[in-house]
Amino acid sequence: MPDGDRLDAVRAAHGLAAEWLLEAQALITGEFRAPVTGVTAGTETAAWDELHVLGCLSLALDPMDDGPDPAARRNDRLARLLTDPIEVAFTSATGEAPRIERLCLDEIVAAAREHRATIRRLVDAYRAAVRFVEADLDRLRRDVADPRLRAGAADRGATAPDVPAVRLAGLEREAAADPVGCARPGPWRDALAGLADDLAAVRRALAPATDDPDRLTSGERRLRSSVERLRGLAAEAAREGLGDGGDPVAALDVDGLLARAAAARTASPNGSAGPVGPVGPVGSVGPAGPPGELEAALDGAADQVDAARRRLRGRCHLELGGRLEAYRQRAADEGRAEHPDLEQSYREARDRLRPDRFAVTAASRAVRAYQQAVNEVTR
């Protein structure tokens, strides 16, 4: 390659490395703005470490014509580039002596590209974690606001929602400090489930006095039972990192229908569901009609809740099956699929995923055990 072309190639490579350095620096400083802890701190540290290495690579490709004698310096440096690798000094923030490596131009560019890609992966993982925990928090904020508003309207139990509100504030602080850690299964999921239990307790505390179990109609009992089972499955799925973490009952609007049933029971002299109006969609029973139509609406709502529970269960099964097969493929790609430990763990997970014996928590733990086994064997 002619000298002029070689110099142009070096300058082009330096331009790329410098551009990637500035891009990566903007990414990191734009994302990690608040003090972070836990797993997130490790992610931030790793990103800054990668940026430092990228800076060392870029520095090695500084313009060739620096110095008091640009022409002589350029020619001397160019002559060495044509015959020798480029010297890269990898410095350390701890004050240790720099590590010197001699790399050719293409190797420097390839290394810079790799470190840039790693930084982008770290930042993308951080952004995804932030979106994930914010979605959890948004759902909880709505759930916490609902009983607070209803408590104010009823002018009783006004302090009851303060307990979940305080816990929500704690989760918000935890998510701000360590979103990457919160996005992983474990304590965060347990905290979400605990707050869901708090909210359920608040709803019970704010429920009308007419919700005496001995006075409920069969339709109310069935609907309440269906709702309890669906919310229990949703909480179980959330603890295992499955589903979307939301309250699947919210979209069904069963609270309005149960409230109308309670009002009808209060209005009835004998405590049974009294006259209510024409029955439409769930939660739209009118104020004047035969009790049989209210019972039919309650039964219809229970059918919808049961269908939602089956869909959620099916989604959990599909997600776990997908995870299992993805790790099975990874083991196969590494030539380890037939490893005795992996094969036994895989069979156990497949057994837990059989439709006739599928239970979310047990199946999730079996799949997670297989994932850990694959990670150990392919490490």
mmCIF file of C-alpha atoms in Angstrom:
data_model
loop_
_atom_site.group_PDB
_atom_site.id
_atom_site.type_symbol
_atom_site.label_atom_id
_atom_site.label_comp_id
_atom_site.label_asym_id
_atom_site.label_seq_id
_atom_site.Cartn_x
_atom_site.Cartn_y
_atom_site.Cartn_z
ATOM 1 C CA MET A 1 0.000 0.000 0.000
ATOM 2 C CA PRO A 2 1.463 3.452 -0.886
ATOM 3 C CA ASP A 3 2.532 5.639 2.021
ATOM 4 C CA GLY A 4 -0.233 8.156 1.379
ATOM 5 C CA ASP A 5 -2.916 5.473 1.373
ATOM 6 C CA ARG A 6 -1.497 3.975 4.557
ATOM 7 C CA LEU A 7 -1.619 7.328 6.309
ATOM 8 C CA ASP A 8 -5.182 7.868 5.103
ATOM 9 C CA ALA A 9 -6.125 4.435 6.481
ATOM 10 C CA VAL A 10 -4.619 5.273 9.866
ATOM 11 C CA ARG A 11 -6.461 8.569 9.990
ATOM 12 C CA ALA A 12 -9.748 6.892 8.996
ATOM 13 C CA ALA A 13 -9.254 4.269 11.695
ATOM 14 C CA HIS A 14 -8.483 6.960 14.261
ATOM 15 C CA GLY A 15 -11.617 8.836 13.206
ATOM 16 C CA LEU A 16 -13.741 5.749 13.757
ATOM 17 C CA ALA A 17 -12.190 5.012 17.141
ATOM 18 C CA ALA A 18 -12.606 8.635 18.260
ATOM 19 C CA GLU A 19 -16.222 8.672 17.074
ATOM 20 C CA TRP A 20 -16.985 5.434 18.908
ATOM 21 C CA LEU A 21 -15.301 6.794 22.047
ATOM 22 C CA LEU A 22 -17.454 9.931 22.075
ATOM 23 C CA GLU A 23 -20.604 7.931 21.329
ATOM 24 C CA ALA A 24 -19.899 5.468 24.157
ATOM 25 C CA GLN A 25 -19.077 8.259 26.603
ATOM 26 C CA ALA A 26 -22.358 10.008 25.787
ATOM 27 C CA LEU A 27 -24.264 6.752 26.264
ATOM 28 C CA ILE A 28 -22.759 6.055 29.665
ATOM 29 C CA THR A 29 -23.028 9.562 31.075
ATOM 30 C CA GLY A 30 -26.564 9.846 29.721
ATOM 31 C CA GLU A 31 -27.766 6.687 31.472
ATOM 32 C CA PHE A 32 -25.859 6.402 34.762
ATOM 33 C CA ARG A 33 -26.689 9.786 36.244
ATOM 34 C CA ALA A 34 -27.871 8.912 39.771
ATOM 35 C CA PRO A 35 -25.833 7.013 42.405
ATOM 36 C CA VAL A 36 -26.438 3.300 41.889
ATOM 37 C CA THR A 37 -25.843 0.192 43.980
ATOM 38 C CA GLY A 38 -25.989 -3.587 43.754
ATOM 39 C CA VAL A 39 -25.917 -5.277 40.366
ATOM 40 C CA THR A 40 -26.473 -1.932 38.632
ATOM 41 C CA ALA A 41 -23.217 -0.595 40.112
ATOM 42 C CA GLY A 42 -21.394 -3.548 38.576
ATOM 43 C CA THR A 43 -23.003 -2.822 35.223
ATOM 44 C CA GLU A 44 -21.950 0.828 35.396
ATOM 45 C CA THR A 45 -18.400 -0.053 36.455
ATOM 46 C CA ALA A 46 -18.098 -2.541 33.610
ATOM 47 C CA ALA A 47 -19.280 0.094 31.130
ATOM 48 C CA TRP A 48 -16.735 2.652 32.374
ATOM 49 C CA ASP A 49 -13.969 0.032 32.274
ATOM 50 C CA GLU A 50 -14.844 -0.765 28.671
ATOM 51 C CA LEU A 51 -14.845 2.958 27.877
ATOM 52 C CA HIS A 52 -11.374 3.329 29.396
ATOM 53 C CA VAL A 53 -9.990 0.549 27.204
ATOM 54 C CA LEU A 54 -11.669 2.090 24.162
ATOM 55 C CA GLY A 55 -9.963 5.379 25.047
ATOM 56 C CA CYS A 56 -6.550 3.690 25.184
ATOM 57 C CA LEU A 57 -7.117 2.186 21.747
ATOM 58 C CA SER A 58 -8.208 5.523 20.340
ATOM 59 C CA LEU A 59 -5.201 7.285 21.887
ATOM 60 C CA ALA A 60 -2.835 4.891 20.114
ATOM 61 C CA LEU A 61 -4.227 6.148 16.795
ATOM 62 C CA ASP A 62 -3.815 9.876 17.490
ATOM 63 C CA PRO A 63 -2.978 11.932 14.370
ATOM 64 C CA MET A 64 0.406 11.156 12.910
ATOM 65 C CA ASP A 65 1.485 14.780 12.323
ATOM 66 C CA ASP A 66 1.561 16.073 15.915
ATOM 67 C CA GLY A 67 4.679 17.744 17.318
ATOM 68 C CA PRO A 68 7.013 20.658 16.560
ATOM 69 C CA ASP A 69 8.137 19.118 13.274
ATOM 70 C CA PRO A 70 4.911 17.742 11.689
ATOM 71 C CA ALA A 71 6.459 16.517 8.430
ATOM 72 C CA ALA A 72 9.401 14.725 10.048
ATOM 73 C CA ARG A 73 7.258 13.297 12.818
ATOM 74 C CA ARG A 74 4.687 12.071 10.323
ATOM 75 C CA ASN A 75 7.294 10.423 8.127
ATOM 76 C CA ASP A 76 9.014 8.779 11.052
ATOM 77 C CA ARG A 77 5.777 7.475 12.527
ATOM 78 C CA LEU A 78 4.536 6.347 9.151
ATOM 79 C CA ALA A 79 7.746 4.452 8.452
ATOM 80 C CA ARG A 80 7.336 2.564 11.699
ATOM 81 C CA LEU A 81 3.664 1.847 10.976
ATOM 82 C CA LEU A 82 4.630 0.315 7.662
ATOM 83 C CA THR A 83 7.006 -2.159 9.323
ATOM 84 C CA ASP A 84 5.964 -2.486 12.986
ATOM 85 C CA PRO A 85 2.744 -2.954 14.936
ATOM 86 C CA ILE A 86 1.340 0.023 16.808
ATOM 87 C CA GLU A 87 2.151 0.311 20.505
ATOM 88 C CA VAL A 88 -0.985 0.525 22.700
ATOM 89 C CA ALA A 89 -0.612 1.496 26.368
ATOM 90 C CA PHE A 90 -3.477 0.181 28.493
ATOM 91 C CA THR A 91 -3.365 2.330 31.615
ATOM 92 C CA SER A 92 -4.956 1.645 34.970
ATOM 93 C CA ALA A 93 -6.906 3.903 37.311
ATOM 94 C CA THR A 94 -5.107 2.305 40.286
ATOM 95 C CA GLY A 95 -1.741 3.812 39.450
ATOM 96 C CA GLU A 96 -0.194 0.543 38.309
ATOM 97 C CA ALA A 97 2.264 0.535 35.433
ATOM 98 C CA PRO A 98 0.540 0.508 32.040
ATOM 99 C CA ARG A 99 0.241 -2.752 30.131
ATOM 100 C CA ILE A 100 1.811 -2.414 26.697
ATOM 101 C CA GLU A 101 0.582 -4.406 23.721
ATOM 102 C CA ARG A 102 1.699 -4.173 20.115
ATOM 103 C CA LEU A 103 -1.209 -4.485 17.706
ATOM 104 C CA CYS A 104 -1.587 -3.939 14.008
ATOM 105 C CA LEU A 105 -4.033 -1.335 12.740
ATOM 106 C CA ASP A 106 -6.780 -3.832 11.887
ATOM 107 C CA GLU A 107 -6.506 -5.436 15.335
ATOM 108 C CA ILE A 108 -6.902 -2.054 17.033
ATOM 109 C CA VAL A 109 -9.991 -1.209 14.990
ATOM 110 C CA ALA A 110 -11.500 -4.659 15.637
ATOM 111 C CA ALA A 111 -10.834 -4.359 19.384
ATOM 112 C CA ALA A 112 -12.335 -0.850 19.486
ATOM 113 C CA ARG A 113 -15.424 -2.093 17.665
ATOM 114 C CA GLU A 114 -15.793 -4.971 20.154
ATOM 115 C CA HIS A 115 -15.499 -2.713 23.215
ATOM 116 C CA ARG A 116 -17.978 -0.276 21.688
ATOM 117 C CA ALA A 117 -20.438 -3.160 21.149
ATOM 118 C CA THR A 118 -19.965 -4.331 24.752
ATOM 119 C CA ILE A 119 -20.710 -0.839 26.074
ATOM 120 C CA ARG A 120 -23.872 -0.689 23.992
ATOM 121 C CA ARG A 121 -24.974 -4.096 25.324
ATOM 122 C CA LEU A 122 -24.423 -2.968 28.917
ATOM 123 C CA VAL A 123 -26.344 0.264 28.387
ATOM 124 C CA ASP A 124 -29.151 -1.583 26.564
ATOM 125 C CA ALA A 125 -29.395 -4.066 29.448
ATOM 126 C CA TYR A 126 -29.622 -1.163 31.902
ATOM 127 C CA ARG A 127 -32.317 0.558 29.831
ATOM 128 C CA ALA A 128 -34.332 -2.661 29.564
ATOM 129 C CA ALA A 129 -34.099 -3.148 33.338
ATOM 130 C CA VAL A 130 -35.312 0.405 33.944
ATOM 131 C CA ARG A 131 -38.294 -0.115 31.627
ATOM 132 C CA PHE A 132 -39.088 -3.434 33.302
ATOM 133 C CA VAL A 133 -39.149 -2.155 36.881
ATOM 134 C CA GLU A 134 -40.940 1.054 35.874
ATOM 135 C CA ALA A 135 -43.727 -1.034 34.349
ATOM 136 C CA ASP A 136 -44.024 -2.894 37.670
ATOM 137 C CA LEU A 137 -44.099 0.377 39.582
ATOM 138 C CA ASP A 138 -46.662 1.990 37.275
ATOM 139 C CA ARG A 139 -49.081 -0.882 37.869
ATOM 140 C CA LEU A 140 -48.505 -0.678 41.616
ATOM 141 C CA ARG A 141 -49.003 3.090 41.645
ATOM 142 C CA ARG A 142 -52.419 2.645 40.052
ATOM 143 C CA ASP A 143 -53.319 -0.117 42.492
ATOM 144 C CA VAL A 144 -52.218 1.933 45.500
ATOM 145 C CA ALA A 145 -54.110 5.004 44.283
ATOM 146 C CA ASP A 146 -57.358 3.070 43.837
ATOM 147 C CA PRO A 147 -57.981 2.050 47.473
ATOM 148 C CA ARG A 148 -56.761 5.459 48.666
ATOM 149 C CA LEU A 149 -59.399 7.215 46.556
ATOM 150 C CA ARG A 150 -62.109 4.775 47.598
ATOM 151 C CA ALA A 151 -61.141 5.192 51.231
ATOM 152 C CA GLY A 152 -61.518 8.946 50.915
ATOM 153 C CA ALA A 153 -64.886 8.574 49.236
ATOM 154 C CA ALA A 154 -66.113 6.268 51.969
ATOM 155 C CA ASP A 155 -64.603 8.555 54.638
ATOM 156 C CA ARG A 156 -63.341 5.587 56.623
ATOM 157 C CA GLY A 157 -60.174 3.582 56.815
ATOM 158 C CA ALA A 158 -58.285 6.641 55.570
ATOM 159 C CA THR A 159 -55.009 5.411 57.050
ATOM 160 C CA ALA A 160 -55.287 1.880 55.655
ATOM 161 C CA PRO A 161 -53.707 2.682 52.269
ATOM 162 C CA ASP A 162 -50.736 4.364 53.961
ATOM 163 C CA VAL A 163 -49.108 0.967 54.584
ATOM 164 C CA PRO A 164 -48.833 -0.043 50.892
ATOM 165 C CA ALA A 165 -48.046 3.570 49.964
ATOM 166 C CA VAL A 166 -45.008 3.512 52.242
ATOM 167 C CA ARG A 167 -43.922 0.154 50.838
ATOM 168 C CA LEU A 168 -44.363 1.459 47.307
ATOM 169 C CA ALA A 169 -42.122 4.438 48.116
ATOM 170 C CA GLY A 170 -39.480 1.999 49.351
ATOM 171 C CA LEU A 171 -39.706 -0.006 46.125
ATOM 172 C CA GLU A 172 -39.355 3.179 44.087
ATOM 173 C CA ARG A 173 -36.149 4.057 45.937
ATOM 174 C CA GLU A 174 -34.842 0.521 45.492
ATOM 175 C CA ALA A 175 -35.630 0.551 41.769
ATOM 176 C CA ALA A 176 -33.915 3.919 41.302
ATOM 177 C CA ALA A 177 -30.769 2.658 43.035
ATOM 178 C CA ASP A 178 -30.539 -0.789 41.426
ATOM 179 C CA PRO A 179 -32.834 -1.339 38.424
ATOM 180 C CA VAL A 180 -30.682 -4.147 37.016
ATOM 181 C CA GLY A 181 -30.830 -6.043 40.310
ATOM 182 C CA CYS A 182 -34.577 -5.475 40.596
ATOM 183 C CA ALA A 183 -35.155 -6.826 37.085
ATOM 184 C CA ARG A 184 -33.863 -10.226 38.208
ATOM 185 C CA PRO A 185 -36.054 -12.808 39.994
ATOM 186 C CA GLY A 186 -35.651 -12.815 43.739
ATOM 187 C CA PRO A 187 -36.272 -10.278 46.518
ATOM 188 C CA TRP A 188 -37.860 -7.720 44.178
ATOM 189 C CA ARG A 189 -40.523 -10.214 43.066
ATOM 190 C CA ASP A 190 -41.122 -11.203 46.671
ATOM 191 C CA ALA A 191 -41.574 -7.523 47.560
ATOM 192 C CA LEU A 192 -44.092 -7.096 44.727
ATOM 193 C CA ALA A 193 -46.046 -10.076 45.988
ATOM 194 C CA GLY A 194 -45.930 -8.672 49.521
ATOM 195 C CA LEU A 195 -47.303 -5.343 48.364
ATOM 196 C CA ALA A 196 -50.044 -7.150 46.438
ATOM 197 C CA ASP A 197 -50.985 -8.862 49.717
ATOM 198 C CA ASP A 198 -51.045 -5.465 51.443
ATOM 199 C CA LEU A 199 -53.380 -4.104 48.778
ATOM 200 C CA ALA A 200 -55.651 -7.106 49.133
ATOM 201 C CA ALA A 201 -55.810 -6.471 52.871
ATOM 202 C CA VAL A 202 -56.677 -2.812 52.241
ATOM 203 C CA ARG A 203 -59.457 -3.812 49.856
ATOM 204 C CA ARG A 204 -60.856 -6.169 52.458
ATOM 205 C CA ALA A 205 -60.684 -3.419 55.092
ATOM 206 C CA LEU A 206 -62.545 -1.038 52.807
ATOM 207 C CA ALA A 207 -65.146 -3.589 51.702
ATOM 208 C CA PRO A 208 -68.775 -2.891 52.649
ATOM 209 C CA ALA A 209 -70.033 -4.458 55.857
ATOM 210 C CA THR A 210 -72.590 -6.351 53.780
ATOM 211 C CA ASP A 211 -69.791 -8.590 52.485
ATOM 212 C CA ASP A 212 -70.479 -11.042 55.292
ATOM 213 C CA PRO A 213 -69.625 -14.495 53.791
ATOM 214 C CA ASP A 214 -72.769 -15.998 55.309
ATOM 215 C CA ARG A 215 -74.947 -13.605 53.286
ATOM 216 C CA LEU A 216 -73.255 -13.981 49.890
ATOM 217 C CA THR A 217 -75.246 -15.501 47.056
ATOM 218 C CA SER A 218 -73.863 -18.527 45.203
ATOM 219 C CA GLY A 219 -72.940 -16.294 42.251
ATOM 220 C CA GLU A 220 -70.972 -13.943 44.472
ATOM 221 C CA ARG A 221 -69.183 -16.819 46.163
ATOM 222 C CA ARG A 222 -68.214 -18.361 42.842
ATOM 223 C CA LEU A 223 -67.000 -15.050 41.396
ATOM 224 C CA ARG A 224 -65.008 -14.180 44.510
ATOM 225 C CA SER A 225 -63.426 -17.628 44.508
ATOM 226 C CA SER A 226 -62.512 -17.301 40.822
ATOM 227 C CA VAL A 227 -60.986 -13.871 41.392
ATOM 228 C CA GLU A 228 -58.968 -15.140 44.365
ATOM 229 C CA ARG A 229 -57.574 -18.061 42.335
ATOM 230 C CA LEU A 230 -56.670 -15.812 39.392
ATOM 231 C CA ARG A 231 -54.920 -13.273 41.603
ATOM 232 C CA GLY A 232 -53.108 -16.100 43.387
ATOM 233 C CA LEU A 233 -51.852 -17.482 40.065
ATOM 234 C CA ALA A 234 -50.817 -13.987 38.920
ATOM 235 C CA ALA A 235 -48.839 -13.433 42.136
ATOM 236 C CA GLU A 236 -47.188 -16.845 41.739
ATOM 237 C CA ALA A 237 -46.276 -16.049 38.123
ATOM 238 C CA ALA A 238 -44.876 -12.640 39.118
ATOM 239 C CA ARG A 239 -42.638 -14.226 41.754
ATOM 240 C CA GLU A 240 -41.175 -16.468 39.039
ATOM 241 C CA GLY A 241 -40.715 -13.645 36.529
ATOM 242 C CA LEU A 242 -43.536 -14.876 34.271
ATOM 243 C CA GLY A 243 -46.407 -13.000 32.659
ATOM 244 C CA ASP A 244 -46.471 -9.223 32.596
ATOM 245 C CA GLY A 245 -46.696 -8.740 36.364
ATOM 246 C CA GLY A 246 -50.021 -6.893 36.142
ATOM 247 C CA ASP A 247 -53.354 -7.551 37.833
ATOM 248 C CA PRO A 248 -55.308 -9.625 35.275
ATOM 249 C CA VAL A 249 -58.576 -8.974 37.121
ATOM 250 C CA ALA A 250 -58.411 -5.218 36.533
ATOM 251 C CA ALA A 251 -59.420 -5.513 32.864
ATOM 252 C CA LEU A 252 -62.503 -7.593 33.756
ATOM 253 C CA ASP A 253 -64.160 -4.910 35.940
ATOM 254 C CA VAL A 254 -65.568 -7.394 38.431
ATOM 255 C CA ASP A 255 -65.388 -4.930 41.340
ATOM 256 C CA GLY A 256 -68.267 -2.908 39.952
ATOM 257 C CA LEU A 257 -70.460 -5.985 39.593
ATOM 258 C CA LEU A 258 -69.679 -7.195 43.112
ATOM 259 C CA ALA A 259 -70.427 -3.724 44.477
ATOM 260 C CA ARG A 260 -73.837 -3.764 42.782
ATOM 261 C CA ALA A 261 -74.508 -7.211 44.181
ATOM 262 C CA ALA A 262 -73.628 -5.977 47.670
ATOM 263 C CA ALA A 263 -75.872 -2.915 47.219
ATOM 264 C CA ALA A 264 -78.749 -5.140 46.081
ATOM 265 C CA ARG A 265 -78.257 -7.361 49.098
ATOM 266 C CA THR A 266 -78.276 -4.331 51.411
ATOM 267 C CA ALA A 267 -81.482 -3.056 49.858
ATOM 268 C CA SER A 268 -83.225 -6.429 50.245
ATOM 269 C CA PRO A 269 -85.094 -6.933 53.541
ATOM 270 C CA ASN A 270 -83.917 -10.544 53.912
ATOM 271 C CA GLY A 271 -80.337 -9.787 52.859
ATOM 272 C CA SER A 272 -80.489 -11.637 49.538
ATOM 273 C CA ALA A 273 -79.813 -10.053 46.178
ATOM 274 C CA GLY A 274 -82.776 -7.798 45.552
ATOM 275 C CA PRO A 275 -84.139 -6.267 42.364
ATOM 276 C CA VAL A 276 -81.585 -5.019 39.900
ATOM 277 C CA GLY A 277 -81.880 -3.709 36.386
ATOM 278 C CA PRO A 278 -81.124 -5.237 33.024
ATOM 279 C CA VAL A 279 -77.882 -7.188 32.865
ATOM 280 C CA GLY A 280 -75.356 -6.102 30.241
ATOM 281 C CA PRO A 281 -71.590 -6.533 30.156
ATOM 282 C CA VAL A 282 -69.688 -7.352 33.330
ATOM 283 C CA GLY A 283 -70.156 -4.560 35.856
ATOM 284 C CA SER A 284 -73.126 -2.938 34.025
ATOM 285 C CA VAL A 285 -76.113 -4.265 35.980
ATOM 286 C CA GLY A 286 -78.805 -1.587 36.212
ATOM 287 C CA PRO A 287 -80.785 -0.509 39.264
ATOM 288 C CA ALA A 288 -84.110 -2.291 38.718
ATOM 289 C CA GLY A 289 -84.582 -5.876 37.507
ATOM 290 C CA PRO A 290 -85.051 -9.501 38.632
ATOM 291 C CA PRO A 291 -82.451 -11.066 40.959
ATOM 292 C CA GLY A 292 -81.966 -13.958 38.528
ATOM 293 C CA GLU A 293 -80.360 -11.636 36.014
ATOM 294 C CA LEU A 294 -77.827 -10.466 38.593
ATOM 295 C CA GLU A 295 -76.924 -14.076 39.389
ATOM 296 C CA ALA A 296 -76.519 -14.766 35.669
ATOM 297 C CA ALA A 297 -74.196 -11.757 35.383
ATOM 298 C CA LEU A 298 -72.149 -12.986 38.349
ATOM 299 C CA ASP A 299 -71.857 -16.446 36.795
ATOM 300 C CA GLY A 300 -70.866 -14.916 33.459
ATOM 301 C CA ALA A 301 -68.176 -12.837 35.134
ATOM 302 C CA ALA A 302 -66.855 -15.924 36.925
ATOM 303 C CA ASP A 303 -66.619 -17.689 33.553
ATOM 304 C CA GLN A 304 -64.552 -14.787 32.207
ATOM 305 C CA VAL A 305 -62.255 -14.825 35.229
ATOM 306 C CA ASP A 306 -61.765 -18.595 34.941
ATOM 307 C CA ALA A 307 -60.941 -18.199 31.239
ATOM 308 C CA ALA A 308 -58.388 -15.507 32.100
ATOM 309 C CA ARG A 309 -56.808 -17.852 34.635
ATOM 310 C CA ARG A 310 -56.506 -20.605 32.011
ATOM 311 C CA ARG A 311 -54.921 -18.160 29.567
ATOM 312 C CA LEU A 312 -52.393 -16.990 32.148
ATOM 313 C CA ARG A 313 -51.563 -20.569 33.073
ATOM 314 C CA GLY A 314 -51.085 -21.413 29.389
ATOM 315 C CA ARG A 315 -48.838 -18.382 28.925
ATOM 316 C CA CYS A 316 -46.670 -19.418 31.876
ATOM 317 C CA HIS A 317 -46.385 -22.924 30.434
ATOM 318 C CA LEU A 318 -45.395 -21.517 27.036
ATOM 319 C CA GLU A 319 -42.783 -19.154 28.512
ATOM 320 C CA LEU A 320 -41.183 -21.877 30.618
ATOM 321 C CA GLY A 321 -41.172 -24.309 27.718
ATOM 322 C CA GLY A 322 -39.479 -21.684 25.549
ATOM 323 C CA ARG A 323 -36.811 -21.040 28.183
ATOM 324 C CA LEU A 324 -36.129 -24.737 28.571
ATOM 325 C CA GLU A 325 -35.733 -25.382 24.851
ATOM 326 C CA ALA A 326 -33.559 -22.281 24.380
ATOM 327 C CA TYR A 327 -31.090 -23.574 26.952
ATOM 328 C CA ARG A 328 -31.356 -27.070 25.486
ATOM 329 C CA GLN A 329 -30.283 -25.592 22.151
ATOM 330 C CA ARG A 330 -27.424 -23.743 23.809
ATOM 331 C CA ALA A 331 -26.178 -26.994 25.335
ATOM 332 C CA ALA A 332 -26.458 -28.660 21.932
ATOM 333 C CA ASP A 333 -24.505 -25.834 20.281
ATOM 334 C CA GLU A 334 -21.745 -26.422 22.828
ATOM 335 C CA GLY A 335 -21.849 -30.173 22.210
ATOM 336 C CA ARG A 336 -22.995 -30.842 25.798
ATOM 337 C CA ALA A 337 -26.666 -31.723 25.355
ATOM 338 C CA GLU A 338 -26.003 -35.374 26.180
ATOM 339 C CA HIS A 339 -24.016 -34.613 29.330
ATOM 340 C CA PRO A 340 -25.425 -36.937 32.066
ATOM 341 C CA ASP A 341 -26.153 -34.136 34.548
ATOM 342 C CA LEU A 342 -27.839 -32.022 31.898
ATOM 343 C CA GLU A 343 -29.890 -34.890 30.530
ATOM 344 C CA GLN A 344 -31.249 -35.765 33.979
ATOM 345 C CA SER A 345 -32.068 -32.132 34.758
ATOM 346 C CA TYR A 346 -33.730 -31.697 31.350
ATOM 347 C CA ARG A 347 -35.942 -34.763 31.876
ATOM 348 C CA GLU A 348 -37.024 -33.475 35.283
ATOM 349 C CA ALA A 349 -37.950 -30.093 33.819
ATOM 350 C CA ARG A 350 -39.873 -31.691 30.949
ATOM 351 C CA ASP A 351 -41.747 -33.826 33.473
ATOM 352 C CA ARG A 352 -42.728 -30.723 35.462
ATOM 353 C CA LEU A 353 -44.052 -29.162 32.244
ATOM 354 C CA ARG A 354 -46.452 -32.016 31.510
ATOM 355 C CA PRO A 355 -49.916 -30.420 31.186
ATOM 356 C CA ASP A 356 -51.505 -32.920 33.567
ATOM 357 C CA ARG A 357 -49.125 -32.023 36.400
ATOM 358 C CA PHE A 358 -48.021 -28.475 35.549
ATOM 359 C CA ALA A 359 -47.635 -26.166 38.562
ATOM 360 C CA VAL A 360 -46.054 -22.779 37.948
ATOM 361 C CA THR A 361 -43.604 -22.611 40.855
ATOM 362 C CA ALA A 362 -42.425 -26.230 40.655
ATOM 363 C CA ALA A 363 -42.000 -26.073 36.872
ATOM 364 C CA SER A 364 -40.195 -22.725 37.041
ATOM 365 C CA ARG A 365 -37.739 -24.044 39.613
ATOM 366 C CA ALA A 366 -37.070 -27.142 37.509
ATOM 367 C CA VAL A 367 -36.407 -25.028 34.408
ATOM 368 C CA ARG A 368 -34.171 -22.688 36.426
ATOM 369 C CA ALA A 369 -32.221 -25.695 37.737
ATOM 370 C CA TYR A 370 -31.617 -26.810 34.145
ATOM 371 C CA GLN A 371 -30.485 -23.304 33.157
ATOM 372 C CA GLN A 372 -27.988 -23.279 36.017
ATOM 373 C CA ALA A 373 -26.740 -26.732 35.059
ATOM 374 C CA VAL A 374 -26.212 -25.617 31.456
ATOM 375 C CA ASN A 375 -24.333 -22.519 32.626
ATOM 376 C CA GLU A 376 -22.065 -24.649 34.813
ATOM 377 C CA VAL A 377 -21.335 -27.295 32.181
ATOM 378 C CA THR A 378 -20.747 -24.853 29.314
ATOM 379 C CA ARG A 379 -18.716 -22.368 31.338
#
